[in-house]
Amino acid sequence: MASTLGPIVTVIVLEQSENKWHLDQLRTIIFIGLGLQLLSAVFFFFFKSPPKTTTNTSEANNTATQHKHHPAVPYIIFASSLVAALGSGMTVKFFSLYFKNDCHLSPSQVQIINSISPGMIVIFSVLNQKLSTYTGRVQAIVISRGAGVGCLLAMVFLQNHRGDWRVMVPIYIIRTALVNCSYPIEESILMDAVPQETRARWKSVESIASLGWSGSAALGGILADQHGYSFTFLITACLQAVSALLWLTLLPWVPKETKHTAELVE
């Protein structure tokens, strides 16, 4: 909800001013956002770790979890996340500039796009979760990521519609939802694959992927200046495709949990 309300507040602020790409105006919005982030960080001091609990096992539960703690699973998930982060970092930070320079959208129009995207991610996450009960978790991840790569490739090769926001904006929103909707399922697989005492350690490793996400932005900016946004979109699509293919290697170790099996486990 915060990811939606933030851009909406920005739209209101922009509409009350010049609503142009002026540095002074954008700097004020950035400072407001940073201040709200510092305020929200205070609430983390009130979190506590839940007590450990024991649960009874059943035959269905043993069947669903017999491959847990396989040593290769978390490493493959990390490798996939790192490759995806390197690809996404090259373009995500420049989508706003793409809409500004190629689609000629105003700051408030770009923020409207940013306010719609989180809601679409939620909707697609629910749909992807339902899909996973029929296809399996890994299969659902690969399907959603593959479809997201296809949308990004559409933004690259639909040259006749380049700069037409009526075509590019819907594709972008759907792409964003598809690429990000599988995150809850990915986290569930990672948490199942590692012991509880090492979960915090593996979560902290994600900061390395975040560092790659930020570092690749510099390369993405250079490539965008030299070859255009479509070229960086293509590289991102290729890296995200590799990331999706890495998930396929988990098929032997992550059991296909059907809806019936999930009900038995519960």
PDB file of C-alpha atoms in Angstrom:
ATOM      1  CA  MET A   1       0.000   0.000   0.000  1.00  0.00           C
ATOM      2  CA  ALA A   2       2.854   2.373   0.804  1.00  0.00           C
ATOM      3  CA  SER A   3       4.319   1.796  -2.665  1.00  0.00           C
ATOM      4  CA  THR A   4       1.019   2.990  -4.095  1.00  0.00           C
ATOM      5  CA  LEU A   5       0.322   5.861  -1.714  1.00  0.00           C
ATOM      6  CA  GLY A   6       3.831   7.312  -2.098  1.00  0.00           C
ATOM      7  CA  PRO A   7       3.508   8.031  -5.836  1.00  0.00           C
ATOM      8  CA  ILE A   8      -0.044   9.301  -5.294  1.00  0.00           C
ATOM      9  CA  VAL A   9       1.226  11.834  -2.756  1.00  0.00           C
ATOM     10  CA  THR A  10       3.927  12.796  -5.256  1.00  0.00           C
ATOM     11  CA  VAL A  11       1.295  13.330  -7.951  1.00  0.00           C
ATOM     12  CA  ILE A  12      -0.625  15.655  -5.631  1.00  0.00           C
ATOM     13  CA  VAL A  13       2.527  17.640  -4.835  1.00  0.00           C
ATOM     14  CA  LEU A  14       3.474  17.866  -8.508  1.00  0.00           C
ATOM     15  CA  GLU A  15       0.022  18.971  -9.589  1.00  0.00           C
ATOM     16  CA  GLN A  16       0.163  21.783  -7.069  1.00  0.00           C
ATOM     17  CA  SER A  17       3.375  23.058  -8.655  1.00  0.00           C
ATOM     18  CA  GLU A  18       4.729  23.311 -12.190  1.00  0.00           C
ATOM     19  CA  ASN A  19       4.726  19.541 -12.845  1.00  0.00           C
ATOM     20  CA  LYS A  20       7.911  19.744 -14.898  1.00  0.00           C
ATOM     21  CA  TRP A  21      11.252  17.973 -14.819  1.00  0.00           C
ATOM     22  CA  HIS A  22      12.984  20.694 -12.798  1.00  0.00           C
ATOM     23  CA  LEU A  23      15.736  19.658 -10.399  1.00  0.00           C
ATOM     24  CA  ASP A  24      14.581  21.947  -7.563  1.00  0.00           C
ATOM     25  CA  GLN A  25      11.085  20.492  -7.654  1.00  0.00           C
ATOM     26  CA  LEU A  26      12.293  16.895  -7.802  1.00  0.00           C
ATOM     27  CA  ARG A  27      14.820  17.484  -5.016  1.00  0.00           C
ATOM     28  CA  THR A  28      12.029  18.531  -2.651  1.00  0.00           C
ATOM     29  CA  ILE A  29      10.118  15.321  -3.367  1.00  0.00           C
ATOM     30  CA  ILE A  30      13.260  13.243  -2.783  1.00  0.00           C
ATOM     31  CA  PHE A  31      13.840  14.870   0.609  1.00  0.00           C
ATOM     32  CA  ILE A  32      10.228  14.202   1.621  1.00  0.00           C
ATOM     33  CA  GLY A  33      10.626  10.533   0.693  1.00  0.00           C
ATOM     34  CA  LEU A  34      13.886  10.180   2.615  1.00  0.00           C
ATOM     35  CA  GLY A  35      12.302  11.728   5.686  1.00  0.00           C
ATOM     36  CA  LEU A  36       9.402   9.272   5.590  1.00  0.00           C
ATOM     37  CA  GLN A  37      11.808   6.345   5.234  1.00  0.00           C
ATOM     38  CA  LEU A  38      13.690   7.394   8.361  1.00  0.00           C
ATOM     39  CA  LEU A  39      10.408   7.648  10.248  1.00  0.00           C
ATOM     40  CA  SER A  40       9.328   4.170   9.175  1.00  0.00           C
ATOM     41  CA  ALA A  41      12.666   2.662  10.256  1.00  0.00           C
ATOM     42  CA  VAL A  42      11.819   3.411  13.897  1.00  0.00           C
ATOM     43  CA  PHE A  43       9.152   0.674  13.909  1.00  0.00           C
ATOM     44  CA  PHE A  44      11.775  -2.026  13.310  1.00  0.00           C
ATOM     45  CA  PHE A  45      12.922  -1.620  16.911  1.00  0.00           C
ATOM     46  CA  PHE A  46       9.612  -3.142  18.058  1.00  0.00           C
ATOM     47  CA  PHE A  47       9.971  -6.443  16.161  1.00  0.00           C
ATOM     48  CA  LYS A  48      10.717  -9.637  18.089  1.00  0.00           C
ATOM     49  CA  SER A  49      11.636 -13.117  16.909  1.00  0.00           C
ATOM     50  CA  PRO A  50       8.749 -15.591  17.273  1.00  0.00           C
ATOM     51  CA  PRO A  51       9.225 -18.494  19.691  1.00  0.00           C
ATOM     52  CA  LYS A  52      10.212 -21.842  18.229  1.00  0.00           C
ATOM     53  CA  THR A  53       7.339 -24.277  17.891  1.00  0.00           C
ATOM     54  CA  THR A  54       7.159 -27.980  17.179  1.00  0.00           C
ATOM     55  CA  THR A  55       4.644 -29.506  14.822  1.00  0.00           C
ATOM     56  CA  ASN A  56       3.442 -33.034  14.273  1.00  0.00           C
ATOM     57  CA  THR A  57       4.518 -34.613  11.024  1.00  0.00           C
ATOM     58  CA  SER A  58       2.406 -36.710   8.733  1.00  0.00           C
ATOM     59  CA  GLU A  59       3.068 -38.850   5.733  1.00  0.00           C
ATOM     60  CA  ALA A  60       1.933 -36.075   3.403  1.00  0.00           C
ATOM     61  CA  ASN A  61       4.133 -33.573   5.209  1.00  0.00           C
ATOM     62  CA  ASN A  62       7.153 -35.867   4.966  1.00  0.00           C
ATOM     63  CA  THR A  63       6.501 -36.321   1.256  1.00  0.00           C
ATOM     64  CA  ALA A  64       6.268 -32.567   0.708  1.00  0.00           C
ATOM     65  CA  THR A  65       9.447 -31.816   2.679  1.00  0.00           C
ATOM     66  CA  GLN A  66      11.699 -34.772   1.965  1.00  0.00           C
ATOM     67  CA  HIS A  67      14.004 -32.603  -0.167  1.00  0.00           C
ATOM     68  CA  LYS A  68      14.317 -29.754   2.333  1.00  0.00           C
ATOM     69  CA  HIS A  69      17.774 -28.498   3.303  1.00  0.00           C
ATOM     70  CA  HIS A  70      19.377 -29.690   0.062  1.00  0.00           C
ATOM     71  CA  PRO A  71      22.712 -27.850   0.046  1.00  0.00           C
ATOM     72  CA  ALA A  72      22.496 -26.710  -3.592  1.00  0.00           C
ATOM     73  CA  VAL A  73      19.083 -25.024  -3.438  1.00  0.00           C
ATOM     74  CA  PRO A  74      19.943 -21.757  -1.618  1.00  0.00           C
ATOM     75  CA  TYR A  75      23.067 -21.250  -3.721  1.00  0.00           C
ATOM     76  CA  ILE A  76      21.147 -21.612  -6.956  1.00  0.00           C
ATOM     77  CA  ILE A  77      18.457 -19.242  -5.686  1.00  0.00           C
ATOM     78  CA  PHE A  78      21.137 -16.703  -4.785  1.00  0.00           C
ATOM     79  CA  ALA A  79      22.796 -17.067  -8.202  1.00  0.00           C
ATOM     80  CA  SER A  80      19.460 -16.554  -9.923  1.00  0.00           C
ATOM     81  CA  SER A  81      18.693 -13.496  -7.787  1.00  0.00           C
ATOM     82  CA  LEU A  82      22.135 -12.023  -8.480  1.00  0.00           C
ATOM     83  CA  VAL A  83      21.802 -12.437 -12.258  1.00  0.00           C
ATOM     84  CA  ALA A  84      18.299 -10.960 -12.195  1.00  0.00           C
ATOM     85  CA  ALA A  85      19.489  -8.040 -10.049  1.00  0.00           C
ATOM     86  CA  LEU A  86      22.362  -7.285 -12.411  1.00  0.00           C
ATOM     87  CA  GLY A  87      19.944  -7.207 -15.326  1.00  0.00           C
ATOM     88  CA  SER A  88      17.206  -5.241 -13.597  1.00  0.00           C
ATOM     89  CA  GLY A  89      19.625  -2.670 -12.237  1.00  0.00           C
ATOM     90  CA  MET A  90      20.617  -1.711 -15.767  1.00  0.00           C
ATOM     91  CA  THR A  91      17.090  -0.584 -16.653  1.00  0.00           C
ATOM     92  CA  VAL A  92      14.813  -0.143 -13.625  1.00  0.00           C
ATOM     93  CA  LYS A  93      16.400   3.156 -12.623  1.00  0.00           C
ATOM     94  CA  PHE A  94      15.989   4.470 -16.174  1.00  0.00           C
ATOM     95  CA  PHE A  95      12.374   3.614 -16.909  1.00  0.00           C
ATOM     96  CA  SER A  96      11.317   7.060 -15.691  1.00  0.00           C
ATOM     97  CA  LEU A  97      13.794   8.666 -18.076  1.00  0.00           C
ATOM     98  CA  TYR A  98      12.531   6.410 -20.856  1.00  0.00           C
ATOM     99  CA  PHE A  99       8.985   7.609 -20.271  1.00  0.00           C
ATOM    100  CA  LYS A 100      10.216  11.189 -20.071  1.00  0.00           C
ATOM    101  CA  ASN A 101      12.451  11.226 -23.142  1.00  0.00           C
ATOM    102  CA  ASP A 102      10.827   8.700 -25.469  1.00  0.00           C
ATOM    103  CA  CYS A 103       7.163   8.823 -24.421  1.00  0.00           C
ATOM    104  CA  HIS A 104       7.225  12.520 -23.405  1.00  0.00           C
ATOM    105  CA  LEU A 105       5.304  12.000 -20.164  1.00  0.00           C
ATOM    106  CA  SER A 106       5.197  14.557 -17.368  1.00  0.00           C
ATOM    107  CA  PRO A 107       6.489  13.780 -13.833  1.00  0.00           C
ATOM    108  CA  SER A 108       2.973  13.283 -12.474  1.00  0.00           C
ATOM    109  CA  GLN A 109       2.099  10.893 -15.305  1.00  0.00           C
ATOM    110  CA  VAL A 110       5.190   8.812 -14.524  1.00  0.00           C
ATOM    111  CA  GLN A 111       4.183   8.712 -10.868  1.00  0.00           C
ATOM    112  CA  ILE A 112       0.702   7.536 -11.830  1.00  0.00           C
ATOM    113  CA  ILE A 113       2.381   4.589 -13.554  1.00  0.00           C
ATOM    114  CA  ASN A 114       4.413   3.937 -10.392  1.00  0.00           C
ATOM    115  CA  SER A 115       1.246   4.006  -8.289  1.00  0.00           C
ATOM    116  CA  ILE A 116      -0.516   1.447 -10.495  1.00  0.00           C
ATOM    117  CA  SER A 117       2.369  -1.039 -10.663  1.00  0.00           C
ATOM    118  CA  PRO A 118       2.335  -2.160  -6.971  1.00  0.00           C
ATOM    119  CA  GLY A 119      -1.368  -2.924  -7.130  1.00  0.00           C
ATOM    120  CA  MET A 120      -0.834  -5.015 -10.231  1.00  0.00           C
ATOM    121  CA  ILE A 121       1.991  -6.867  -8.488  1.00  0.00           C
ATOM    122  CA  VAL A 122      -0.396  -7.802  -5.671  1.00  0.00           C
ATOM    123  CA  ILE A 123      -3.020  -9.058  -8.115  1.00  0.00           C
ATOM    124  CA  PHE A 124      -0.495 -11.065 -10.111  1.00  0.00           C
ATOM    125  CA  SER A 125       1.017 -12.458  -6.891  1.00  0.00           C
ATOM    126  CA  VAL A 126      -2.354 -13.916  -5.924  1.00  0.00           C
ATOM    127  CA  LEU A 127      -2.817 -15.356  -9.401  1.00  0.00           C
ATOM    128  CA  ASN A 128       0.708 -16.764  -9.408  1.00  0.00           C
ATOM    129  CA  GLN A 129       0.125 -18.380  -6.034  1.00  0.00           C
ATOM    130  CA  LYS A 130      -2.992 -20.083  -7.388  1.00  0.00           C
ATOM    131  CA  LEU A 131      -1.059 -21.153 -10.467  1.00  0.00           C
ATOM    132  CA  SER A 132       1.623 -22.745  -8.284  1.00  0.00           C
ATOM    133  CA  THR A 133      -0.948 -25.062  -6.682  1.00  0.00           C
ATOM    134  CA  TYR A 134      -1.516 -26.625 -10.091  1.00  0.00           C
ATOM    135  CA  THR A 135       1.874 -26.410 -11.787  1.00  0.00           C
ATOM    136  CA  GLY A 136       4.278 -26.386  -8.820  1.00  0.00           C
ATOM    137  CA  ARG A 137       6.183 -23.522  -7.265  1.00  0.00           C
ATOM    138  CA  VAL A 138       9.276 -23.616  -9.467  1.00  0.00           C
ATOM    139  CA  GLN A 139       7.140 -23.988 -12.572  1.00  0.00           C
ATOM    140  CA  ALA A 140       5.024 -20.973 -11.612  1.00  0.00           C
ATOM    141  CA  ILE A 141       8.161 -18.880 -11.053  1.00  0.00           C
ATOM    142  CA  VAL A 142       9.570 -19.806 -14.457  1.00  0.00           C
ATOM    143  CA  ILE A 143       6.245 -19.108 -16.193  1.00  0.00           C
ATOM    144  CA  SER A 144       5.839 -15.647 -14.649  1.00  0.00           C
ATOM    145  CA  ARG A 145       9.461 -14.655 -15.220  1.00  0.00           C
ATOM    146  CA  GLY A 146       9.406 -15.965 -18.773  1.00  0.00           C
ATOM    147  CA  ALA A 147       6.284 -13.964 -19.519  1.00  0.00           C
ATOM    148  CA  GLY A 148       7.924 -10.883 -18.019  1.00  0.00           C
ATOM    149  CA  VAL A 149      10.938 -11.351 -20.284  1.00  0.00           C
ATOM    150  CA  GLY A 150       8.562 -11.592 -23.236  1.00  0.00           C
ATOM    151  CA  CYS A 151       6.964  -8.262 -22.321  1.00  0.00           C
ATOM    152  CA  LEU A 152      10.368  -6.590 -22.071  1.00  0.00           C
ATOM    153  CA  LEU A 153      11.330  -7.985 -25.470  1.00  0.00           C
ATOM    154  CA  ALA A 154       8.072  -6.546 -26.824  1.00  0.00           C
ATOM    155  CA  MET A 155       9.201  -3.112 -25.614  1.00  0.00           C
ATOM    156  CA  VAL A 156      12.449  -3.665 -27.530  1.00  0.00           C
ATOM    157  CA  PHE A 157      11.099  -4.919 -30.847  1.00  0.00           C
ATOM    158  CA  LEU A 158       7.872  -2.933 -31.198  1.00  0.00           C
ATOM    159  CA  GLN A 159       9.795  -0.184 -32.926  1.00  0.00           C
ATOM    160  CA  ASN A 160       6.713   1.097 -34.780  1.00  0.00           C
ATOM    161  CA  HIS A 161       5.171   1.952 -31.411  1.00  0.00           C
ATOM    162  CA  ARG A 162       8.298   3.312 -29.765  1.00  0.00           C
ATOM    163  CA  GLY A 163       7.356   6.425 -27.834  1.00  0.00           C
ATOM    164  CA  ASP A 164       3.630   5.586 -27.894  1.00  0.00           C
ATOM    165  CA  TRP A 165       2.724   5.510 -24.214  1.00  0.00           C
ATOM    166  CA  ARG A 166      -0.637   3.872 -24.979  1.00  0.00           C
ATOM    167  CA  VAL A 167       1.289   0.752 -26.021  1.00  0.00           C
ATOM    168  CA  MET A 168       4.430   0.901 -23.915  1.00  0.00           C
ATOM    169  CA  VAL A 169       2.893   1.809 -20.555  1.00  0.00           C
ATOM    170  CA  PRO A 170       0.505  -1.205 -20.372  1.00  0.00           C
ATOM    171  CA  ILE A 171       3.309  -3.545 -21.455  1.00  0.00           C
ATOM    172  CA  TYR A 172       5.608  -2.046 -18.820  1.00  0.00           C
ATOM    173  CA  ILE A 173       3.037  -2.397 -16.039  1.00  0.00           C
ATOM    174  CA  ILE A 174       2.310  -6.024 -16.940  1.00  0.00           C
ATOM    175  CA  ARG A 175       6.044  -6.745 -17.202  1.00  0.00           C
ATOM    176  CA  THR A 176       6.680  -5.257 -13.776  1.00  0.00           C
ATOM    177  CA  ALA A 177       3.886  -7.319 -12.243  1.00  0.00           C
ATOM    178  CA  LEU A 178       5.043 -10.561 -13.874  1.00  0.00           C
ATOM    179  CA  VAL A 179       8.697 -10.168 -12.894  1.00  0.00           C
ATOM    180  CA  ASN A 180       7.930  -9.321  -9.254  1.00  0.00           C
ATOM    181  CA  CYS A 181       4.853 -11.434  -8.513  1.00  0.00           C
ATOM    182  CA  SER A 182       6.810 -14.634  -7.810  1.00  0.00           C
ATOM    183  CA  TYR A 183       8.820 -13.177  -4.919  1.00  0.00           C
ATOM    184  CA  PRO A 184       6.624 -14.702  -2.138  1.00  0.00           C
ATOM    185  CA  ILE A 185       6.955 -18.160  -3.701  1.00  0.00           C
ATOM    186  CA  GLU A 186      10.709 -17.711  -4.102  1.00  0.00           C
ATOM    187  CA  GLU A 187      10.998 -16.803  -0.433  1.00  0.00           C
ATOM    188  CA  SER A 188       8.951 -19.846   0.595  1.00  0.00           C
ATOM    189  CA  ILE A 189      11.299 -22.145  -1.331  1.00  0.00           C
ATOM    190  CA  LEU A 190      14.360 -20.510   0.226  1.00  0.00           C
ATOM    191  CA  MET A 191      12.916 -20.748   3.756  1.00  0.00           C
ATOM    192  CA  ASP A 192      12.072 -24.416   3.176  1.00  0.00           C
ATOM    193  CA  ALA A 193      15.577 -25.136   1.892  1.00  0.00           C
ATOM    194  CA  VAL A 194      17.589 -23.775   4.822  1.00  0.00           C
ATOM    195  CA  PRO A 195      17.453 -24.482   8.563  1.00  0.00           C
ATOM    196  CA  GLN A 196      15.745 -21.889  10.714  1.00  0.00           C
ATOM    197  CA  GLU A 197      18.985 -20.864  12.419  1.00  0.00           C
ATOM    198  CA  THR A 198      20.579 -19.875   9.092  1.00  0.00           C
ATOM    199  CA  ARG A 199      17.609 -18.066   7.536  1.00  0.00           C
ATOM    200  CA  ALA A 200      18.745 -14.647   8.731  1.00  0.00           C
ATOM    201  CA  ARG A 201      22.168 -15.307   7.239  1.00  0.00           C
ATOM    202  CA  TRP A 202      20.720 -16.136   3.825  1.00  0.00           C
ATOM    203  CA  LYS A 203      18.458 -13.098   3.955  1.00  0.00           C
ATOM    204  CA  SER A 204      21.498 -10.916   4.620  1.00  0.00           C
ATOM    205  CA  VAL A 205      23.209 -12.411   1.565  1.00  0.00           C
ATOM    206  CA  GLU A 206      20.501 -10.722  -0.523  1.00  0.00           C
ATOM    207  CA  SER A 207      22.303  -7.437   0.154  1.00  0.00           C
ATOM    208  CA  ILE A 208      24.999  -8.648  -2.254  1.00  0.00           C
ATOM    209  CA  ALA A 209      22.394  -8.943  -4.991  1.00  0.00           C
ATOM    210  CA  SER A 210      21.141  -5.469  -4.076  1.00  0.00           C
ATOM    211  CA  LEU A 211      24.682  -4.155  -4.419  1.00  0.00           C
ATOM    212  CA  GLY A 212      24.882  -5.677  -7.890  1.00  0.00           C
ATOM    213  CA  TRP A 213      21.523  -4.116  -8.708  1.00  0.00           C
ATOM    214  CA  SER A 214      22.862  -0.677  -7.833  1.00  0.00           C
ATOM    215  CA  GLY A 215      26.278  -1.205  -9.415  1.00  0.00           C
ATOM    216  CA  SER A 216      24.904  -2.318 -12.767  1.00  0.00           C
ATOM    217  CA  ALA A 217      22.936   0.941 -12.995  1.00  0.00           C
ATOM    218  CA  ALA A 218      26.157   2.766 -13.875  1.00  0.00           C
ATOM    219  CA  LEU A 219      26.784   0.401 -16.780  1.00  0.00           C
ATOM    220  CA  GLY A 220      23.156   0.691 -17.827  1.00  0.00           C
ATOM    221  CA  GLY A 221      23.408   4.467 -17.934  1.00  0.00           C
ATOM    222  CA  ILE A 222      26.507   4.338 -20.130  1.00  0.00           C
ATOM    223  CA  LEU A 223      24.898   1.853 -22.533  1.00  0.00           C
ATOM    224  CA  ALA A 224      21.666   3.854 -22.658  1.00  0.00           C
ATOM    225  CA  ASP A 225      23.582   7.003 -23.579  1.00  0.00           C
ATOM    226  CA  GLN A 226      25.554   5.249 -26.299  1.00  0.00           C
ATOM    227  CA  HIS A 227      23.005   2.822 -27.755  1.00  0.00           C
ATOM    228  CA  GLY A 228      19.588   3.894 -26.468  1.00  0.00           C
ATOM    229  CA  TYR A 229      17.143   2.434 -23.965  1.00  0.00           C
ATOM    230  CA  SER A 230      16.079  -0.466 -26.199  1.00  0.00           C
ATOM    231  CA  PHE A 231      19.609  -1.876 -26.145  1.00  0.00           C
ATOM    232  CA  THR A 232      19.737  -1.949 -22.345  1.00  0.00           C
ATOM    233  CA  PHE A 233      16.227  -3.469 -22.267  1.00  0.00           C
ATOM    234  CA  LEU A 234      17.505  -6.272 -24.492  1.00  0.00           C
ATOM    235  CA  ILE A 235      20.461  -7.016 -22.228  1.00  0.00           C
ATOM    236  CA  THR A 236      18.176  -7.008 -19.197  1.00  0.00           C
ATOM    237  CA  ALA A 237      15.809  -9.434 -20.917  1.00  0.00           C
ATOM    238  CA  CYS A 238      18.691 -11.807 -21.674  1.00  0.00           C
ATOM    239  CA  LEU A 239      19.948 -11.754 -18.075  1.00  0.00           C
ATOM    240  CA  GLN A 240      16.453 -12.253 -16.677  1.00  0.00           C
ATOM    241  CA  ALA A 241      15.987 -15.197 -19.042  1.00  0.00           C
ATOM    242  CA  VAL A 242      19.195 -16.752 -17.665  1.00  0.00           C
ATOM    243  CA  SER A 243      17.864 -16.161 -14.148  1.00  0.00           C
ATOM    244  CA  ALA A 244      14.637 -17.989 -15.010  1.00  0.00           C
ATOM    245  CA  LEU A 245      16.569 -20.898 -16.516  1.00  0.00           C
ATOM    246  CA  LEU A 246      18.550 -21.261 -13.282  1.00  0.00           C
ATOM    247  CA  TRP A 247      15.276 -21.918 -11.482  1.00  0.00           C
ATOM    248  CA  LEU A 248      14.676 -24.882 -13.775  1.00  0.00           C
ATOM    249  CA  THR A 249      17.690 -26.610 -12.243  1.00  0.00           C
ATOM    250  CA  LEU A 250      15.756 -26.774  -8.952  1.00  0.00           C
ATOM    251  CA  LEU A 251      13.081 -29.083 -10.360  1.00  0.00           C
ATOM    252  CA  PRO A 252      14.777 -32.278  -9.084  1.00  0.00           C
ATOM    253  CA  TRP A 253      15.029 -30.898  -5.536  1.00  0.00           C
ATOM    254  CA  VAL A 254      11.854 -28.847  -5.034  1.00  0.00           C
ATOM    255  CA  PRO A 255       8.816 -31.138  -5.016  1.00  0.00           C
ATOM    256  CA  LYS A 256       5.770 -30.228  -7.018  1.00  0.00           C
ATOM    257  CA  GLU A 257       3.215 -29.348  -4.354  1.00  0.00           C
ATOM    258  CA  THR A 258      -0.292 -29.778  -5.675  1.00  0.00           C
ATOM    259  CA  LYS A 259      -3.334 -28.232  -4.093  1.00  0.00           C
ATOM    260  CA  HIS A 260      -4.216 -31.595  -2.607  1.00  0.00           C
ATOM    261  CA  THR A 261      -0.781 -31.979  -0.987  1.00  0.00           C
ATOM    262  CA  ALA A 262      -0.914 -28.449   0.437  1.00  0.00           C
ATOM    263  CA  GLU A 263      -4.256 -29.204   2.079  1.00  0.00           C
ATOM    264  CA  LEU A 264      -2.845 -32.394   3.643  1.00  0.00           C
ATOM    265  CA  VAL A 265       0.138 -30.490   5.023  1.00  0.00           C
ATOM    266  CA  GLU A 266      -2.134 -27.925   6.618  1.00  0.00           C
TER     267      GLU A 266
END
